[in-house]
Short mmCIF file of N, CA and C in Angstrom, two decimals:
data_model
loop_
_atom_site.label_atom_id
_atom_site.label_comp_id
_atom_site.label_asym_id
_atom_site.label_seq_id
_atom_site.Cartn_x
_atom_site.Cartn_y
_atom_site.Cartn_z
N MET N 232 -11.67 -33.19 -15.91
CA MET N 232 -12.90 -33.93 -15.70
C MET N 232 -13.51 -33.47 -14.38
N ALA N 233 -14.81 -33.33 -14.35
CA ALA N 233 -15.54 -32.80 -13.20
C ALA N 233 -15.91 -33.92 -12.23
N GLU N 234 -14.94 -34.67 -11.82
CA GLU N 234 -15.18 -35.78 -10.89
C GLU N 234 -15.45 -35.25 -9.49
N PRO N 235 -16.25 -35.97 -8.70
CA PRO N 235 -16.50 -35.55 -7.32
C PRO N 235 -15.19 -35.45 -6.53
N GLN N 236 -15.12 -34.45 -5.67
CA GLN N 236 -13.95 -34.21 -4.84
C GLN N 236 -14.35 -34.35 -3.37
N PRO N 237 -13.36 -34.55 -2.49
CA PRO N 237 -13.68 -34.61 -1.06
C PRO N 237 -14.33 -33.30 -0.60
N LEU N 238 -15.20 -33.40 0.38
CA LEU N 238 -15.85 -32.21 0.93
C LEU N 238 -14.82 -31.25 1.50
N ILE N 239 -15.10 -29.98 1.38
CA ILE N 239 -14.26 -28.95 1.99
C ILE N 239 -14.86 -28.66 3.35
N ARG N 240 -14.13 -28.91 4.39
CA ARG N 240 -14.63 -28.73 5.75
C ARG N 240 -14.04 -27.48 6.42
N THR N 241 -13.24 -26.75 5.70
CA THR N 241 -12.64 -25.53 6.22
C THR N 241 -13.71 -24.43 6.29
N PRO N 242 -13.84 -23.74 7.42
CA PRO N 242 -14.78 -22.61 7.48
C PRO N 242 -14.43 -21.57 6.42
N ALA N 243 -15.44 -20.95 5.83
CA ALA N 243 -15.23 -20.01 4.73
C ALA N 243 -14.24 -18.91 5.09
N GLY N 244 -14.28 -18.42 6.31
CA GLY N 244 -13.37 -17.35 6.72
C GLY N 244 -11.92 -17.77 6.82
N GLU N 245 -11.66 -19.06 6.80
CA GLU N 245 -10.28 -19.56 6.91
C GLU N 245 -9.71 -20.00 5.57
N LEU N 246 -10.48 -19.92 4.50
CA LEU N 246 -9.96 -20.30 3.19
C LEU N 246 -8.89 -19.30 2.74
N ARG N 247 -7.81 -19.81 2.22
CA ARG N 247 -6.70 -18.97 1.77
C ARG N 247 -6.69 -18.88 0.25
N ASN N 248 -6.15 -17.78 -0.25
CA ASN N 248 -5.96 -17.58 -1.68
C ASN N 248 -7.26 -17.69 -2.46
N LEU N 249 -8.32 -17.10 -1.94
CA LEU N 249 -9.61 -17.11 -2.62
C LEU N 249 -9.53 -16.21 -3.85
N ARG N 250 -10.02 -16.71 -4.98
CA ARG N 250 -9.94 -15.92 -6.21
C ARG N 250 -11.06 -16.32 -7.17
N LEU N 251 -11.36 -15.43 -8.11
CA LEU N 251 -12.28 -15.72 -9.21
C LEU N 251 -11.45 -15.80 -10.48
N ASP N 252 -11.57 -16.91 -11.19
CA ASP N 252 -10.85 -17.10 -12.45
C ASP N 252 -11.85 -17.02 -13.59
N LEU N 253 -11.65 -16.05 -14.47
CA LEU N 253 -12.49 -15.89 -15.64
C LEU N 253 -12.24 -17.04 -16.61
N VAL N 254 -13.30 -17.63 -17.12
CA VAL N 254 -13.18 -18.70 -18.11
C VAL N 254 -12.86 -18.05 -19.45
N THR N 255 -11.65 -18.30 -19.95
CA THR N 255 -11.23 -17.69 -21.22
C THR N 255 -10.78 -18.71 -22.25
N HIS N 256 -10.41 -19.89 -21.83
CA HIS N 256 -9.89 -20.91 -22.75
C HIS N 256 -10.94 -21.99 -23.01
N LYS N 257 -10.88 -22.59 -24.16
CA LYS N 257 -11.82 -23.64 -24.55
C LYS N 257 -11.83 -24.79 -23.54
N ARG N 258 -10.65 -25.18 -23.08
CA ARG N 258 -10.54 -26.28 -22.10
C ARG N 258 -11.31 -25.94 -20.82
N ASP N 259 -11.15 -24.71 -20.32
CA ASP N 259 -11.87 -24.28 -19.12
C ASP N 259 -13.37 -24.18 -19.38
N SER N 260 -13.73 -23.74 -20.58
CA SER N 260 -15.14 -23.65 -20.94
C SER N 260 -15.80 -25.02 -20.94
N LEU N 261 -15.11 -26.01 -21.48
CA LEU N 261 -15.65 -27.38 -21.49
C LEU N 261 -15.79 -27.92 -20.07
N LEU N 262 -14.80 -27.62 -19.21
CA LEU N 262 -14.88 -28.06 -17.82
C LEU N 262 -16.05 -27.39 -17.10
N TRP N 263 -16.21 -26.08 -17.30
CA TRP N 263 -17.31 -25.34 -16.69
C TRP N 263 -18.64 -25.97 -17.11
N ASN N 264 -18.80 -26.24 -18.42
CA ASN N 264 -20.02 -26.85 -18.94
C ASN N 264 -20.26 -28.22 -18.31
N GLU N 265 -19.19 -29.00 -18.16
CA GLU N 265 -19.31 -30.33 -17.58
C GLU N 265 -19.77 -30.27 -16.12
N TYR N 266 -19.17 -29.35 -15.35
CA TYR N 266 -19.61 -29.19 -13.95
C TYR N 266 -21.09 -28.82 -13.89
N ILE N 267 -21.51 -27.88 -14.71
CA ILE N 267 -22.91 -27.46 -14.72
C ILE N 267 -23.81 -28.63 -15.10
N ASP N 268 -23.41 -29.37 -16.12
CA ASP N 268 -24.21 -30.51 -16.55
C ASP N 268 -24.33 -31.56 -15.46
N ARG N 269 -23.25 -31.77 -14.74
CA ARG N 269 -23.23 -32.82 -13.73
C ARG N 269 -23.93 -32.42 -12.42
N TYR N 270 -23.77 -31.15 -12.00
CA TYR N 270 -24.21 -30.78 -10.66
C TYR N 270 -25.38 -29.80 -10.59
N HIS N 271 -25.69 -29.08 -11.67
CA HIS N 271 -26.82 -28.15 -11.63
C HIS N 271 -28.11 -28.93 -11.83
N TYR N 272 -29.14 -28.57 -11.09
CA TYR N 272 -30.38 -29.35 -11.15
C TYR N 272 -31.05 -29.31 -12.53
N LEU N 273 -30.76 -28.31 -13.35
CA LEU N 273 -31.31 -28.26 -14.70
C LEU N 273 -30.35 -28.82 -15.75
N GLY N 274 -29.14 -29.15 -15.32
CA GLY N 274 -28.15 -29.62 -16.29
C GLY N 274 -27.62 -28.47 -17.12
N TYR N 275 -26.81 -28.79 -18.10
CA TYR N 275 -26.21 -27.76 -18.95
C TYR N 275 -27.10 -27.51 -20.16
N GLN N 276 -27.36 -26.25 -20.42
CA GLN N 276 -27.99 -25.79 -21.65
C GLN N 276 -27.19 -24.59 -22.11
N PRO N 277 -26.85 -24.50 -23.39
CA PRO N 277 -26.10 -23.33 -23.86
C PRO N 277 -26.86 -22.05 -23.53
N LEU N 278 -26.16 -21.09 -22.99
CA LEU N 278 -26.76 -19.80 -22.65
C LEU N 278 -26.79 -18.92 -23.90
N PRO N 279 -27.87 -18.19 -24.13
CA PRO N 279 -27.92 -17.32 -25.30
C PRO N 279 -27.09 -16.06 -25.08
N GLY N 280 -26.54 -15.56 -26.15
CA GLY N 280 -25.85 -14.28 -26.10
C GLY N 280 -24.53 -14.29 -25.35
N ALA N 281 -24.04 -13.08 -25.11
CA ALA N 281 -22.76 -12.91 -24.42
C ALA N 281 -22.90 -13.31 -22.96
N GLN N 282 -21.80 -13.77 -22.40
CA GLN N 282 -21.82 -14.22 -21.01
C GLN N 282 -20.43 -14.14 -20.40
N LEU N 283 -20.41 -14.05 -19.08
CA LEU N 283 -19.17 -14.15 -18.32
C LEU N 283 -19.30 -15.36 -17.42
N ARG N 284 -18.25 -16.17 -17.38
CA ARG N 284 -18.27 -17.37 -16.54
C ARG N 284 -16.99 -17.40 -15.72
N TYR N 285 -17.12 -17.81 -14.46
CA TYR N 285 -16.00 -17.82 -13.53
C TYR N 285 -15.94 -19.13 -12.77
N PHE N 286 -14.72 -19.49 -12.36
CA PHE N 286 -14.49 -20.50 -11.35
C PHE N 286 -14.13 -19.74 -10.08
N ALA N 287 -14.80 -20.01 -8.97
CA ALA N 287 -14.39 -19.49 -7.66
C ALA N 287 -13.49 -20.56 -7.06
N CYS N 288 -12.24 -20.19 -6.76
CA CYS N 288 -11.24 -21.16 -6.32
C CYS N 288 -10.59 -20.72 -5.01
N ALA N 289 -10.12 -21.69 -4.26
CA ALA N 289 -9.33 -21.45 -3.05
C ALA N 289 -8.45 -22.66 -2.83
N GLU N 290 -7.22 -22.38 -2.45
CA GLU N 290 -6.26 -23.44 -2.13
C GLU N 290 -6.17 -24.48 -3.24
N GLY N 291 -6.23 -24.00 -4.50
CA GLY N 291 -6.06 -24.89 -5.64
C GLY N 291 -7.27 -25.74 -5.99
N ARG N 292 -8.42 -25.45 -5.38
CA ARG N 292 -9.63 -26.25 -5.65
C ARG N 292 -10.76 -25.35 -6.13
N ILE N 293 -11.59 -25.90 -6.98
CA ILE N 293 -12.78 -25.18 -7.43
C ILE N 293 -13.86 -25.31 -6.36
N LEU N 294 -14.36 -24.16 -5.90
CA LEU N 294 -15.40 -24.14 -4.87
C LEU N 294 -16.79 -23.93 -5.46
N ALA N 295 -16.86 -23.12 -6.51
CA ALA N 295 -18.16 -22.76 -7.07
C ALA N 295 -17.97 -22.28 -8.50
N LEU N 296 -19.05 -22.26 -9.24
CA LEU N 296 -19.07 -21.72 -10.59
C LEU N 296 -20.08 -20.59 -10.63
N LEU N 297 -19.74 -19.54 -11.36
CA LEU N 297 -20.64 -18.41 -11.52
C LEU N 297 -20.79 -18.12 -13.00
N GLY N 298 -22.02 -17.85 -13.43
CA GLY N 298 -22.27 -17.49 -14.82
C GLY N 298 -23.23 -16.31 -14.87
N PHE N 299 -22.92 -15.34 -15.71
CA PHE N 299 -23.73 -14.13 -15.84
C PHE N 299 -24.02 -13.87 -17.30
N GLY N 300 -25.30 -13.81 -17.66
CA GLY N 300 -25.69 -13.41 -19.00
C GLY N 300 -25.59 -11.91 -19.15
N ALA N 301 -25.58 -11.43 -20.38
CA ALA N 301 -25.40 -10.00 -20.65
C ALA N 301 -26.43 -9.14 -19.92
N ALA N 302 -27.63 -9.63 -19.71
CA ALA N 302 -28.67 -8.84 -19.02
C ALA N 302 -28.27 -8.51 -17.59
N ALA N 303 -27.43 -9.31 -16.96
CA ALA N 303 -27.02 -9.06 -15.57
C ALA N 303 -25.85 -8.10 -15.48
N TRP N 304 -25.25 -7.74 -16.60
CA TRP N 304 -24.07 -6.87 -16.56
C TRP N 304 -24.43 -5.42 -16.31
N ARG N 305 -25.65 -5.02 -16.65
CA ARG N 305 -26.01 -3.61 -16.56
C ARG N 305 -26.03 -3.19 -15.10
N LYS N 306 -25.26 -2.17 -14.81
CA LYS N 306 -25.23 -1.63 -13.46
C LYS N 306 -25.66 -0.17 -13.51
N PRO N 307 -26.25 0.33 -12.44
CA PRO N 307 -26.62 1.75 -12.42
C PRO N 307 -25.38 2.62 -12.60
N TYR N 308 -25.58 3.80 -13.14
CA TYR N 308 -24.46 4.70 -13.37
C TYR N 308 -23.94 5.29 -12.07
N SER N 309 -24.79 5.37 -11.06
CA SER N 309 -24.36 5.94 -9.78
C SER N 309 -25.22 5.37 -8.66
N GLU N 310 -24.78 5.58 -7.43
CA GLU N 310 -25.60 5.16 -6.29
C GLU N 310 -26.92 5.92 -6.28
N PHE N 311 -26.88 7.20 -6.67
CA PHE N 311 -28.11 8.00 -6.72
C PHE N 311 -29.11 7.37 -7.68
N GLN N 312 -28.63 7.02 -8.87
CA GLN N 312 -29.50 6.41 -9.87
C GLN N 312 -30.05 5.07 -9.36
N ASP N 313 -29.22 4.34 -8.64
CA ASP N 313 -29.65 3.06 -8.08
C ASP N 313 -30.79 3.28 -7.07
N ARG N 314 -30.64 4.27 -6.21
CA ARG N 314 -31.64 4.53 -5.17
C ARG N 314 -32.92 5.15 -5.73
N HIS N 315 -32.79 5.93 -6.80
CA HIS N 315 -33.92 6.70 -7.32
C HIS N 315 -34.35 6.22 -8.70
N SER N 316 -34.23 4.96 -8.93
CA SER N 316 -34.60 4.40 -10.23
C SER N 316 -36.09 4.62 -10.50
N THR N 317 -36.41 5.02 -11.72
CA THR N 317 -37.81 5.21 -12.09
C THR N 317 -38.47 3.90 -12.48
N HIS N 318 -37.69 2.92 -12.82
CA HIS N 318 -38.24 1.61 -13.17
C HIS N 318 -38.18 0.73 -11.93
N PRO N 319 -39.30 0.15 -11.49
CA PRO N 319 -39.33 -0.55 -10.19
C PRO N 319 -38.41 -1.75 -10.09
N PHE N 320 -38.05 -2.36 -11.21
CA PHE N 320 -37.22 -3.56 -11.14
C PHE N 320 -35.81 -3.33 -11.66
N GLU N 321 -35.50 -2.10 -12.05
CA GLU N 321 -34.21 -1.84 -12.67
C GLU N 321 -33.04 -2.26 -11.79
N SER N 322 -33.05 -1.85 -10.53
CA SER N 322 -31.92 -2.20 -9.67
C SER N 322 -32.09 -3.56 -9.00
N GLN N 323 -33.33 -3.99 -8.76
CA GLN N 323 -33.56 -5.26 -8.08
C GLN N 323 -33.34 -6.46 -8.99
N SER N 324 -33.38 -6.26 -10.30
CA SER N 324 -33.28 -7.39 -11.22
C SER N 324 -31.88 -7.96 -11.31
N GLN N 325 -30.90 -7.24 -10.84
CA GLN N 325 -29.54 -7.77 -10.87
C GLN N 325 -29.41 -8.80 -9.76
N PHE N 326 -29.09 -10.01 -10.11
CA PHE N 326 -29.03 -11.06 -9.10
C PHE N 326 -27.67 -11.16 -8.45
N ALA N 327 -26.69 -10.47 -8.95
CA ALA N 327 -25.37 -10.51 -8.31
C ALA N 327 -24.58 -9.27 -8.71
N ARG N 328 -23.81 -8.79 -7.78
CA ARG N 328 -22.86 -7.71 -8.04
C ARG N 328 -21.54 -8.14 -7.45
N LEU N 329 -20.53 -8.13 -8.26
CA LEU N 329 -19.22 -8.57 -7.78
C LEU N 329 -18.36 -7.36 -7.47
N PHE N 330 -17.86 -7.30 -6.27
CA PHE N 330 -16.92 -6.26 -5.86
C PHE N 330 -15.60 -6.95 -5.62
N VAL N 331 -14.75 -6.96 -6.61
CA VAL N 331 -13.48 -7.68 -6.53
C VAL N 331 -12.35 -6.67 -6.45
#
């Protein structure tokens, strides 16, 4: 259940065991949806198409949720292609890149 938890007052640089957990099980998917419904300003709406969803966790607690639709998965083939893209929004349209 996505019940409110005590505030985390630890500075980000001092958090231990920081990790991203991919949502793969139905139980985790339901929890992810519940958190989004409860805390996101737009609430939960089913996302169209393929998606990746993660829990960002540290010290056994969920810190954040991340969701990426298939359109955000496309990455440039190389740094050169990224810098010299012929389409003006091709590289800028990606709202997140995860380097894990």
